[in-house]
C-alpha cells in the first residue's frame, strides 16, 4: 500500500474503506460494494490514483465496464480528479468494445480478416432463417429466434460447437443443435463477419490456443479493473481470469446481493469464488450507505440475510432514522392502483416532485393497471426501459385485429395484421391491395376481398385472403354475442397468434404472452368492444409534454443503479413475486435471485418504501386468491409497519366489491384446482383463508370464510331486490350469503347479499 503522505488531497473525500480500496494497488482486490455505498466514486478514484501516482500509464490499465455510458462517465470523472483530459486510455470500455479492438489485431487466428463486420440481431435472424431453410427444417417448429437464443447462451458460456454435450445438442431440432451452430459459424466466417457473442468467444479461443498472444496482453496490462463483477457471465469470467493470472493485479467491484441477471447469462458464482481464483485476495467491504434511511437498510438487510449463497455485509448510514417500510394489503389490483394513485397525489400536494416517485413492478404486464388509473386521475407518468402497455408490439397487433372487427374501414389496422402472424402474404400482395383500393375508392379490407375473387393474385394468396376475410366477418358477428375479452381470446387462438408466441421459446415471448393475458383481463371491465377501443384511444392520446414532471414506472430489473425518494412496490404475492415461472424453471437458485431482486427494489428508495400485496388477482378471467409474498414475512418486524384495508371490517370489503361481480363465486369454485396447480403452499393457504398469511397480517379470529358466510335473514328466494350496478332483479337461488339474481337488464348474476337492498 502506498504511504498516506503520497496520497492526493482529493482522496480525503472518501471514507476509510473506499480509501483503502484505492490505495491497495498490488495484488487481487475484491471491492464488495453494497447498494448506495459509492462504489463508482471508489473505482474512479482508484483509476485516477494509478495514473496520477505514475504506477501505470493509461495504456497499461484495462478497465472494463458494462455500458458505454459508464465508460464515458468514468473517463470524465478521472479527468476531473487529475485535472486534465484523459486521452490515452484505449482499454477503458465494455467487454465487447475491448474484445472487438483486440480481435481486429488477431482476426486471422480465427479465420477472419481485420476488417470483419459485426452483424446485428436482425442480420443474425435472417442468416439463421436461411440456414434453417437450407437444412429443410420447419421454421415454424424450430424458429430462428429460438436458435439465436441458444447460440447466444452457448457463446456466453464459452462453448464452441465441438464443446456441446448431448443435452445441449438435443435442445434444437431433435439433436441438430451442434450441426446448426457449426453451420452458422462457418457461414459467418465465409462472410468475414461475427456476432456480438463472437467478440468474446473468439478472443477467449485465441488466448487458449496461442499463449504468445495471451502473454502479450498479460505483460501489457499492469492493472485490471472490472465494474459490476457480479453480472459477468462465464465467457467474460474466463477471459478476465486468463488476463489477470500473470500479474494478479486485478480489482473487481460488485455486490453479490445485487446479482439479478442470470437470464442474461450472469453467474453470481463468479464473484463468490473470487478468493479461490486469486488466493490471498483482499476483500474490502463498502458498507456505509449514502442513499437510504436506516429503516430501509435494516429491512433490506434482514430480507437478504435469508439467502445462503452470499459473502455477507452489513449496510449502515449516518442519515436520520426515517420511516419504517410500509406494507399495505388491498383487495385486488384495481384497488392497488387506486391506493398508489392516492398516495402519489398526497405526496404531490406536500411538495414532493413526481420525478422522485417510482413504481417498480416484477413483470411488464403489471404496468397496465397503473397506466389506466393515472390517465383517469391526470397523473403524468413515463415507462422506463420499455414501451407503455398499449404501445407494445403484441398489444398493438391485438388491438389492430379488434379495430378491423369494429371498423372495417380502418386501413392502418388492417395493414398491420394482414400478414401477422405470417400467412405468406408479402409486399407485392399489399401493393396490389393498395392499388385496387385507390382505383375503386375502397377500404383496404374491402379491396382485399375483391381481389380474392379475381385472378390478380396467386391462388394461394387468394385462398388465404378469402379465409381471413371470412374470419373477420364471423368475428364481427361474434362481437355482438360475446364479451370483448372472449372475442380477443378467440381471435388470438384462431389467428395462430398464441401458437406463434408458444413456438417462440425466448424469454421475451413469455412476457409478450403475459401482456396479452393482461389485455384480455383489462377488457373484462367493458361491456362492448367500442367502449374498450374508445378507452384505449383516450389513453394513447393522453401523452403529457416531455418537459412536465412524471412518475417513473419500470421493472425492478431496469431500476438497478437508480434511486428515488419514494418507491412503491406492487404485486408482492406468491406467484407474482417471487415469479412462479422463475421458481418452476430454476428452483432454489431462482428463489435466491428473486430475493436479491427484492433487495435491489427496496434499496432504490431514499426516504420511503411502500410494498403492496393484493388478496385476489384475476388470471385468465377467473378470480384467484393470493397470499402475500414470502419476502414480506422475511422482513424484520421492527422495521415494518403493516396496514391492510381488509382489516377494517366488512364495510371496506364491500366498498371494494361494489364495482364487480361477486369474486368469491369464482374463487370458491376454482379453489381445489388452483391449489393443486400452485403446490402445497397454495393448498394450505387457500384451504385456511387469510389465517395462512404472515403473523403481522392476521386479524385475530377472522378468516376469508368469516367475511363471506354470514347470510342476511331478510332476503329469501323470490325476493325483489335492487343492486347499484345491475339494477332491479329477483332472487332465484341462495347459498349462504351468495345470491343468484335474475336482473331485469343485466341477466343472471351471482352477488353478495350485502350489496343489494330489498326493493
C-alpha positions in Angstrom: 0.0 0.0 0.0 1.3 3.5 -0.9 2.2 5.6 2.1 -0.5 8.0 3.2 1.7 11.1 2.6 1.8 10.2 -1.1 -2.0 10.3 -1.5 -3.5 13.3 -3.3 -5.8 15.6 -1.4 -9.0 14.5 -3.2 -8.8 11.1 -1.5 -9.8 12.8 1.7 -13.4 12.9 0.5 -13.5 9.1 0.6 -14.4 7.1 3.7 -11.8 4.7 5.1 -12.8 1.5 3.2 -13.1 3.4 0.0 -9.6 4.9 0.5 -8.2 1.5 1.4 -9.6 0.1 -1.9 -7.9 3.0 -3.8 -4.5 2.7 -2.1 -4.3 -1.1 -2.2 -2.8 -1.3 -5.7 -0.9 -4.5 -5.6 -2.5 -8.0 -5.7 -6.1 -9.1 -6.1 -8.8 -6.9 -4.5 -12.5 -7.6 -4.2 -14.4 -4.4 -3.5 -17.6 -5.7 -2.1 -19.8 -2.7 -2.5 -23.3 -2.7 -1.1 -26.2 -0.7 -2.6 -25.6 3.1 -2.5 -22.1 2.8 -0.9 -20.3 4.9 -3.5 -18.6 2.2 -5.5 -18.3 4.3 -8.6 -16.5 7.0 -6.7 -14.1 4.5 -5.3 -13.4 2.8 -8.6 -12.9 6.1 -10.4 -10.6 7.3 -7.7 -8.5 4.1 -7.9 -8.1 4.5 -11.7 -7.2 8.2 -11.3 -4.7 7.4 -8.5 -2.9 4.7 -10.6 -2.4 7.3 -13.3 -1.5 10.2 -11.1 1.0 8.3 -9.0 2.6 7.0 -12.2 2.2 3.4 -11.2 0.9 2.8 -14.7 0.4 4.7 -17.9 -3.2 4.9 -19.0 -2.5 2.4 -21.8 -1.3 -0.1 -19.3 -4.6 -0.3 -17.4 -7.5 -2.5 -18.5 -10.8 -1.1 -17.1 -13.9 -2.9 -18.0 -17.5 -1.6 -17.6 -20.8 -3.0 -18.6 -22.1 0.0 -20.6 -20.6 2.6 -22.9 -22.3 5.3 -20.7 -20.4 4.0 -17.6 -17.1 4.1 -19.5 -17.7 7.7 -20.7 -18.7 8.8 -17.2 -15.6 7.2 -15.7 -13.3 8.8 -18.3 -14.9 12.2 -17.5 -14.6 11.8 -13.7 -11.0 10.7 -13.9 -10.2 13.8 -15.9 -11.9 16.0 -13.3 -9.9 14.3 -10.5 -6.4 14.6 -12.0 -7.1 18.0 -13.6 -6.6 17.0 -17.2 -8.4 15.3 -20.1 -7.6 11.6 -20.2 -6.9 10.8 -23.8 -4.7 7.8 -23.7 -7.0 5.2 -22.2 -7.6 2.8 -25.1 -8.5 -0.1 -22.8 -11.4 1.6 -20.9 -14.7 0.3 -22.2 -17.2 -2.5 -22.3 -16.3 -6.2 -22.7 -17.5 -6.1 -26.3 -15.7 -2.9 -27.3 -12.4 -4.0 -25.8 -12.6 -7.5 -27.4 -13.5 -6.0 -30.8 -10.3 -3.9 -30.7 -8.2 -7.0 -29.7 -9.9 -9.1 -32.4 -9.0 -6.6 -35.1 -5.4 -7.2 -34.4 -5.6 -11.0 -34.4 -8.6 -11.8 -36.6 -6.6 -14.2 -38.8 -6.1 -16.5 -35.9 -9.9 -17.4 -36.0 -10.2 -17.3 -39.8 -11.3 -13.7 -40.2 -9.8 -10.6 -41.8 -9.2 -7.5 -39.7 -12.0 -5.6 -41.5 -14.6 -8.1 -40.3 -18.2 -7.0 -40.0 -20.2 -7.2 -36.7 -23.7 -8.3 -37.6 -26.7 -7.1 -35.5 -29.5 -9.3 -34.2 -31.7 -8.7 -37.3 -29.0 -9.8 -39.6 -28.4 -12.8 -37.4 -32.1 -13.8 -37.6 -32.0 -13.6 -41.4 -28.9 -15.7 -41.7 -30.3 -18.3 -39.4 -33.6 -18.4 -41.3 -31.6 -19.1 -44.5 -29.7 -21.9 -42.8 -32.9 -23.4 -41.4 -34.4 -23.4 -44.9 -31.3 -24.9 -46.5 -31.4 -27.8 -44.0 -35.1 -28.4 -44.8 -36.2 -27.7 -41.2 -39.7 -26.4 -40.3 -39.0 -22.8 -39.2 -42.4 -22.6 -37.5 -41.5 -25.6 -35.3 -37.8 -24.6 -34.9 -37.8 -20.8 -35.2 -34.7 -18.8 -35.9 -35.3 -16.8 -32.7 -35.0 -19.9 -30.6 -31.8 -21.0 -32.3 -30.4 -17.5 -31.9 -31.1 -17.6 -28.2 -29.4 -21.0 -27.8 -26.3 -19.9 -29.7 -26.1 -16.7 -27.6 -26.4 -18.8 -24.5 -23.6 -21.2 -25.7 -21.3 -18.3 -26.5 -22.0 -16.7 -23.1 -20.8 -19.9 -21.6 -17.7 -20.0 -23.7 -18.8 -23.1 -25.7 -17.8 -23.7 -29.3 -19.8 -26.2 -31.4 -17.5 -29.1 -30.5 -18.0 -28.3 -26.8 -21.7 -29.0 -26.7 -22.8 -32.1 -24.8 -25.6 -34.4 -25.8 -28.2 -32.5 -23.8 -27.3 -29.2 -25.4 -27.3 -30.8 -28.9 -30.8 -32.1 -28.3 -32.1 -28.7 -27.4 -32.7 -27.8 -31.0 -34.3 -29.8 -33.9 -34.1 -33.2 -32.2 -30.4 -33.4 -31.9 -29.2 -30.9 -34.6 -28.2 -28.1 -32.3 -24.4 -28.7 -32.7 -24.7 -29.1 -36.5 -26.7 -25.8 -36.9 -24.3 -24.0 -34.6 -21.3 -25.2 -36.7 -23.0 -24.3 -40.0 -23.8 -20.8 -38.6 -20.2 -20.2 -37.5 -18.9 -21.4 -40.9 -21.3 -19.1 -42.7 -20.2 -16.1 -40.6 -16.5 -16.8 -41.5 -17.4 -17.0 -45.2 -19.0 -13.6 -44.8 -16.0 -12.3 -42.8 -18.4 -11.5 -40.0 -19.1 -12.2 -36.4 -21.9 -11.5 -34.0 -21.6 -9.9 -30.6 -21.1 -13.2 -28.8 -18.2 -14.0 -31.1 -16.2 -11.0 -30.0 -15.6 -12.5 -26.6 -15.6 -16.1 -27.6 -13.0 -15.6 -30.4 -10.7 -13.8 -28.1 -11.1 -16.5 -25.4 -10.2 -19.1 -28.1 -7.2 -17.1 -29.2 -5.9 -16.8 -25.6 -6.4 -20.5 -25.0 -4.8 -21.6 -28.3 -2.0 -19.0 -28.7 -0.1 -18.5 -25.5 2.1 -15.9 -27.1 -0.8 -13.6 -27.7 -2.1 -14.1 -24.2 1.4 -13.3 -22.8 1.5 -10.1 -24.8 -1.6 -8.8 -23.1 -0.7 -10.1 -19.7 2.5 -8.1 -20.0 0.7 -5.0 -21.4 -1.8 -4.7 -18.6 -0.2 -3.9 -15.3 -3.6 -3.5 -13.7 -7.0 -4.9 -14.5 -10.2 -3.3 -13.1 -13.8 -4.6 -13.5 -17.0 -2.9 -12.6 -20.3 -4.9 -11.8 -18.4 -8.1 -11.5 -21.4 -9.9 -10.2 -23.0 -9.5 -13.6 -20.2 -11.3 -15.6 -21.1 -14.4 -17.5 -18.9 -17.5 -18.0 -17.0 -16.3 -21.1 -16.3 -12.9 -19.6 -15.1 -14.6 -16.4 -12.8 -17.0 -18.2 -11.4 -14.2 -20.4 -10.7 -12.0 -17.4 -9.1 -14.8 -15.4 -6.7 -15.6 -18.1 -5.6 -11.9 -18.5 -5.1 -11.4 -14.8 -3.4 -14.7 -13.8 0.2 -13.5 -14.6 0.4 -10.2 -12.6 -2.7 -10.8 -10.4 -3.2 -7.0 -10.0 -6.9 -7.3 -10.5 -9.5 -5.3 -8.7 -13.2 -6.2 -9.2 -16.1 -4.2 -7.9 -19.5 -5.8 -7.3 -22.2 -6.8 -4.9 -23.3 -10.5 -4.8 -26.6 -9.3 -3.3 -27.4 -7.4 -6.5 -26.8 -10.3 -9.0 -30.2 -10.3 -10.8 -29.4 -11.1 -14.4 -29.0 -14.9 -14.6 -31.5 -14.9 -17.6 -28.8 -12.9 -19.5 -26.1 -15.4 -18.5 -24.7 -13.7 -15.5 -23.4 -16.1 -12.8 -23.2 -14.9 -9.2 -20.8 -17.7 -8.6 -18.1 -15.7 -10.3 -17.9 -13.1 -7.5 -18.4 -15.8 -4.8 -15.3 -17.7 -5.9 -13.1 -14.7 -6.5 -11.0 -15.6 -3.4 -10.4 -19.1 -4.7 -9.5 -17.9 -8.1 -7.0 -15.4 -6.6 -5.6 -16.8 -3.3 -4.7 -14.1 -0.9 -7.2 -11.6 -2.3 -8.0 -8.7 -0.1 -11.8 -8.3 0.4 -12.8 -4.7 1.2 -16.4 -4.1 2.2 -18.0 -0.8 1.4 -20.9 -0.8 3.9 -21.6 2.9 4.5 -24.7 3.8 2.5 -25.3 7.3 1.3 -28.7 6.8 -0.2 -31.3 5.2 2.1 -32.5 5.7 5.7 -31.6 3.2 8.5 -35.1 1.8 8.5 -34.9 0.9 4.8 -31.4 -0.5 5.0 -32.3 -2.6 8.0 -35.4 -4.1 6.3 -33.5 -4.9 3.1 -30.6 -6.4 5.1 -32.9 -8.6 7.1 -34.5 -9.8 3.9 -31.3 -10.7 2.0 -29.9 -12.5 5.1 -32.3 -15.4 4.1 -30.0 -16.1 1.1 -27.4 -18.8 1.7 -25.1 -18.0 -1.3 -23.6 -14.7 -0.3 -20.4 -13.2 1.1 -22.2 -11.0 3.6 -22.0 -7.4 4.7 -23.9 -5.0 7.0 -25.0 -1.7 5.5 -25.2 1.3 7.7 -25.8 5.0 7.3 -25.4 8.3 9.1 -28.7 9.6 7.7 -31.7 10.2 10.0 -33.8 7.2 11.1 -36.6 7.8 8.7 -39.9 5.9 8.4 -40.4 2.2 8.5 -41.2 0.2 5.4 -45.0 0.2 4.9 -46.8 -3.0 3.9 -50.3 -2.4 2.6 -52.8 -5.2 1.9 -55.5 -4.5 -0.6 -58.4 -6.5 -2.1 -57.3 -6.6 -5.8 -55.1 -5.0 -8.5 -57.6 -2.1 -9.3 -57.6 -1.1 -5.6 -53.8 -1.4 -5.6 -53.6 1.1 -8.4 -56.1 3.4 -6.8 -54.2 3.4 -3.5 -50.9 4.1 -5.2 -52.5 6.9 -7.1 -53.9 8.5 -3.9 -50.6 8.2 -2.2 -48.8 9.9 -5.1 -51.4 12.7 -5.2 -50.8 13.3 -1.5 -47.1 13.4 -2.0 -47.6 15.9 -4.8 -49.7 18.1 -2.6 -47.0 18.0 0.1 -44.5 19.3 -2.5 -42.7 16.1 -3.5 -41.6 16.2 -7.1 -43.0 13.5 -9.3 -39.5 12.9 -10.7 -38.7 11.4 -7.3 -41.5 8.9 -7.3 -41.2 5.4 -8.8 -43.3 2.3 -9.2 -41.2 -0.8 -9.6 -43.0 -3.9 -10.9 -41.9 -7.5 -11.3 -43.4 -8.1 -14.7 -44.3 -5.7 -17.6 -48.0 -6.6 -17.6 -48.4 -5.1 -14.2 -48.0 -1.6 -15.6 -51.3 -1.6 -17.4 -53.4 -1.1 -14.2 -51.4 1.9 -13.2 -51.4 3.5 -16.6 -55.2 3.3 -16.9 -55.6 4.7 -13.4 -53.2 7.6 -13.8 -54.9 8.5 -17.1 -58.2 8.7 -15.2 -56.9 11.0 -12.5 -54.5 13.0 -14.6 -51.1 11.9 -13.2 -48.2 12.2 -15.7 -46.0 9.1 -16.0 -43.3 7.5 -18.1 -42.5 3.9 -18.8 -38.7 3.4 -18.5 -36.9 0.5 -20.1 -39.8 -0.5 -22.2 -42.9 0.7 -24.0 -46.1 1.9 -22.4 -48.5 -1.0 -22.2 -50.7 -0.1 -25.2 -47.6 0.7 -27.3 -46.1 -2.8 -27.1 -46.0 -4.6 -30.4 -48.1 -7.6 -29.3 -50.7 -5.3 -27.8 -50.8 -3.1 -31.0 -51.3 -6.3 -33.1 -54.2 -7.5 -30.9 -55.8 -4.0 -31.0 -55.4 -3.9 -34.8 -57.5 -7.0 -35.1 -60.1 -5.6 -32.8 -60.1 -2.3 -34.7 -60.7 -4.0 -38.0 -63.6 -6.0 -36.4 -65.2 -2.9 -35.1 -64.4 -0.7 -38.1 -63.6 -2.5 -41.4 -62.5 0.9 -42.9 -59.5 1.1 -40.6 -56.8 0.7 -43.3 -53.9 1.2 -40.9 -55.0 -1.5 -38.6 -55.6 -3.9 -41.5 -52.2 -3.3 -43.0 -50.6 -4.0 -39.7 -52.1 -7.5 -39.3 -52.9 -8.8 -42.8 -49.8 -10.9 -42.6 -49.3 -11.1 -38.8 -48.8 -13.9 -37.9 -47.1 -14.8 -41.2 -49.6 -16.1 -43.8 -47.5 -15.9 -46.9 -48.9 -12.5 -48.0 -45.9 -10.4 -49.0 -45.2 -6.9 -50.0 -46.4 -7.4 -53.6 -49.8 -8.6 -52.4 -50.1 -5.5 -50.2 -49.2 -3.3 -53.2 -51.9 -4.8 -55.3 -54.4 -4.3 -52.5 -53.5 -0.6 -52.2 -53.6 -0.1 -55.9 -57.1 -1.6 -56.2 -58.3 0.3 -53.1 -57.2 3.6 -54.7 -58.8 2.8 -58.0 -62.1 1.8 -56.6 -62.2 4.1 -53.6 -62.5 1.2 -51.3 -61.1 0.4 -47.8 -58.1 -1.9 -47.9 -60.0 -4.8 -46.4 -62.8 -4.5 -49.0 -60.2 -4.3 -51.7 -58.6 -7.4 -50.4 -61.9 -9.2 -50.5 -62.5 -8.0 -54.1 -59.0 -9.3 -55.1 -59.8 -12.7 -53.6 -62.4 -13.2 -56.4 -60.1 -12.3 -59.2 -57.0 -13.7 -60.9 -54.9 -10.7 -59.9 -53.3 -12.8 -57.1 -51.9 -16.3 -57.0 -54.3 -19.0 -55.9 -52.7 -19.5 -52.6 -52.8 -15.7 -51.7 -56.5 -15.6 -52.8 -57.4 -18.5 -50.6 -55.5 -17.0 -47.6 -57.2 -13.6 -48.1 -60.6 -15.2 -48.5 -60.2 -17.2 -45.4 -59.0 -14.2 -43.4 -61.9 -12.0 -44.6 -64.3 -14.8 -43.7 -62.8 -14.9 -40.2 -63.3 -11.1 -39.8 -67.0 -11.5 -40.9 -67.5 -14.3 -38.3 -65.7 -12.3 -35.6 -67.8 -9.3 -36.3 -71.0 -11.3 -35.8 -69.5 -12.9 -32.7 -68.7 -9.4 -31.2 -72.5 -8.9 -30.8 -72.9 -12.1 -28.8 -69.8 -12.4 -26.6 -67.8 -10.2 -24.3 -64.8 -8.2 -25.7 -62.5 -10.3 -23.7 -63.9 -13.6 -25.0 -63.7 -12.1 -28.5 -60.0 -11.3 -28.1 -59.1 -14.8 -26.8 -60.9 -16.3 -29.8 -59.0 -14.1 -32.3 -55.6 -14.8 -30.7 -56.3 -18.5 -30.8 -57.8 -18.7 -34.3 -55.3 -16.5 -36.0 -52.4 -18.6 -34.6 -51.0 -15.6 -32.7 -51.0 -17.6 -29.4 -49.3 -20.5 -31.2 -46.7 -18.2 -32.7 -45.7 -17.0 -29.2 -45.6 -20.5 -27.8 -43.3 -21.6 -30.7 -41.0 -18.7 -29.9 -39.2 -20.1 -26.8 -37.4 -16.9 -26.0 -37.7 -15.1 -22.6 -39.3 -12.1 -24.4 -42.0 -14.3 -25.8 -43.2 -15.4 -22.4 -43.5 -11.7 -21.4 -45.5 -10.9 -24.6 -47.9 -13.7 -23.8 -48.4 -12.3 -20.3 -49.1 -8.9 -21.7 -51.9 -10.3 -23.9 -53.4 -12.1 -20.9 -53.4 -8.8 -19.1 -55.0 -7.1 -22.1 -57.8 -9.7 -22.1 -58.3 -9.1 -18.3 -58.5 -5.3 -18.9 -61.2 -5.8 -21.5 -63.4 -7.6 -18.9 -64.3 -4.2 -17.5 -66.0 -3.1 -20.7 -69.4 -4.2 -22.0 -68.8 -3.5 -25.7 -65.8 -3.6 -28.0 -66.5 0.0 -28.9 -66.3 1.1 -25.3 -62.9 -0.5 -24.9 -61.4 0.8 -28.1 -62.6 4.3 -27.2 -60.8 4.0 -23.8 -57.6 2.9 -25.5 -57.8 5.9 -27.9 -58.1 8.2 -24.9 -55.1 6.6 -23.2 -52.9 6.7 -26.3 -53.8 10.4 -26.8 -53.0 11.4 -23.3 -49.3 11.9 -23.7 -48.1 14.7 -21.4 -45.4 17.1 -22.6 -41.9 15.9 -22.2 -40.9 18.9 -20.0 -43.5 18.0 -17.3 -42.6 16.1 -14.2 -43.6 12.4 -14.4 -43.8 9.4 -12.2 -41.5 6.6 -13.3 -42.9 3.2 -13.9 -40.4 0.5 -14.6 -39.4 -3.1 -13.8 -37.2 -3.9 -10.9 -34.5 -5.2 -13.2 -34.5 -1.9 -15.1 -34.2 0.1 -11.8 -30.9 -1.3 -10.8 -28.4 1.6 -10.3 -31.2 4.2 -9.9 -32.6 5.8 -6.8 -35.8 7.7 -5.9 -37.2 9.4 -2.8 -40.4 7.5 -2.8 -40.7 3.9 -4.1 -43.9 1.8 -4.5 -43.6 -1.9 -4.9 -46.9 -3.5 -6.0 -47.7 -7.2 -6.5 -45.8 -8.8 -3.7 -47.7 -12.1 -3.8 -46.7 -15.7 -4.3 -46.7 -16.4 -8.0 -46.2 -12.8 -8.9 -43.2 -12.1 -6.8 -41.4 -14.4 -6.5 -42.4 -15.2 -10.0 -44.0 -18.6 -10.3 -42.3 -19.2 -13.7 -38.9 -18.4 -12.2 -39.4 -20.9 -9.4 -40.7 -23.6 -11.7 -37.7 -23.3 -14.0 -34.9 -22.5 -11.6 -35.9 -23.9 -8.1 -33.9 -22.7 -5.1 -31.3 -20.8 -7.2 -34.1 -18.8 -8.8 -35.7 -18.1 -5.4 -32.5 -16.6 -4.2 -32.2 -14.5 -7.3 -35.8 -13.3 -6.8 -34.9 -12.4 -3.2 -31.9 -10.4 -4.5 -34.3 -8.6 -6.8 -36.4 -7.7 -3.8 -33.3 -6.4 -2.1 -32.5 -4.3 -5.1 -36.0 -2.9 -5.3 -36.2 -1.9 -1.7 -32.7 -0.2 -1.8 -33.8 2.1 -4.7 -35.7 4.1 -2.0 -34.1 7.0 -0.3 -36.8 8.1 2.1 -39.9 5.9 1.8 -40.7 2.5 0.5 -44.2 1.0 0.4 -45.0 -2.6 -0.5 -48.4 -3.7 -1.7 -50.0 -7.1 -1.9 -53.4 -8.0 -3.1 -55.7 -10.7 -1.7 -57.0 -11.5 -5.2 -55.9 -11.2 -8.8 -57.8 -12.1 -11.9 -56.0 -14.5 -14.0 -57.4 -15.8 -17.3 -60.7 -14.3 -16.4 -61.0 -16.1 -13.0 -60.6 -14.7 -9.6 -57.6 -16.4 -7.8 -56.9 -15.9 -4.1 -53.4 -14.7 -3.4 -51.2 -15.0 -0.4 -48.6 -12.4 0.5 -45.1 -13.0 -0.8 -42.8 -15.0 1.4 -40.5 -12.0 1.2 -42.9 -9.9 3.3 -42.7 -12.5 6.1 -38.9 -12.3 5.9 -38.7 -8.6 6.5 -37.8 -7.8 10.2 -40.8 -6.9 12.3 -39.2 -4.0 13.9 -38.6 -2.2 10.6 -42.0 -2.5 9.0 -45.5 -1.2 9.7 -48.5 -3.1 8.4 -51.7 -1.6 7.0 -54.5 -3.6 5.5 -57.7 -2.2 4.1 -59.1 -5.7 4.7 -58.7 -5.4 8.5 -61.3 -2.6 8.7 -64.3 -4.8 8.6 -66.9 -5.7 6.0 -67.6 -2.1 5.0 -64.2 -1.8 3.5 -64.5 -5.1 1.7 -68.0 -4.1 0.4 -66.5 -0.9 -1.0 -64.0 -2.9 -3.0 -66.5 -5.4 -4.2 -69.3 -2.9 -5.2 -67.9 -2.4 -8.7 -67.7 -6.0 -9.7 -69.5 -9.3 -9.7 -69.0 -11.5 -6.6 -65.4 -12.6 -6.7 -65.9 -15.4 -4.1 -68.2 -17.2 -6.6 -65.1 -17.7 -8.8 -62.6 -18.3 -6.0 -64.6 -21.0 -4.3 -65.3 -22.8 -7.5 -61.7 -22.7 -8.7 -60.0 -23.3 -5.3 -59.2 -27.0 -5.4 -57.8 -26.9 -9.0 -55.7 -23.8 -8.5 -54.4 -25.0 -5.1 -53.1 -28.2 -6.7 -51.5 -26.2 -9.6 -49.7 -23.9 -7.2 -48.3 -26.6 -5.0 -48.5 -27.4 -1.3 -48.0 -23.8 -0.1 -51.0 -22.6 -2.1 -53.1 -25.6 -1.0 -52.6 -24.7 2.7 -53.2 -21.0 2.1 -56.4 -21.5 0.1 -57.9 -24.0 2.5 -57.4 -21.8 5.5 -58.1 -18.4 4.1 -56.4 -15.4 5.4 -55.3 -17.1 8.6 -52.5 -18.5 6.4 -50.9 -15.1 5.9 -47.8 -13.9 7.9 -48.5 -13.2 11.5 -48.4 -9.5 11.1 -51.1 -9.6 8.6 -53.6 -11.7 10.5 -56.7 -10.3 12.0 -57.3 -12.3 15.2 -60.3 -14.6 14.9 -61.1 -13.7 11.3 -60.7 -15.7 8.1 -61.9 -15.4 4.5 -64.8 -17.6 5.3 -65.9 -15.4 8.2 -66.4 -12.4 5.8 -68.4 -14.4 3.3 -70.6 -16.8 5.3 -73.0 -14.6 7.2 -76.3 -14.6 5.3 -78.9 -11.9 5.8 -82.1 -13.1 7.3 -84.4 -10.7 5.5 -83.7 -12.0 1.9 -85.1 -15.2 0.5 -85.7 -16.9 -2.8 -88.3 -14.9 -4.8 -87.5 -11.6 -3.1 -87.3 -8.5 -5.3 -84.0 -6.6 -4.8 -82.0 -3.7 -6.1 -78.3 -3.6 -6.9 -76.4 -0.3 -7.5 -74.8 -1.6 -10.7 -77.1 -4.3 -12.0 -80.5 -2.7 -11.1 -83.7 -4.5 -10.1 -83.9 -8.2 -10.1 -85.4 -11.3 -8.4 -83.5 -13.8 -6.2 -83.6 -17.2 -7.8 -81.1 -19.1 -5.6 -79.2 -18.7 -2.4 -76.1 -20.3 -0.9 -75.0 -18.8 2.4 -74.5 -15.1 1.8 -74.2 -15.6 -2.0 -77.3 -14.9 -4.1 -78.1 -15.8 -7.7 -80.3 -13.0 -9.1 -82.1 -12.7 -12.4 -81.7 -8.9 -13.1 -84.2 -7.2 -15.5 -81.5 -5.6 -17.6 -78.2 -7.5 -16.8 -79.2 -11.2 -16.8 -78.3 -13.7 -14.2 -75.5 -12.6 -11.7 -74.1 -14.0 -8.5 -73.6 -11.4 -5.9 -73.0 -11.0 -2.1 -76.3 -10.3 -0.3 -74.9 -7.2 1.5 -74.6 -5.5 -1.9 -78.4 -5.5 -2.5 -81.4 -3.8 -1.0 -85.0 -5.1 -0.8 -87.0 -3.3 -3.4 
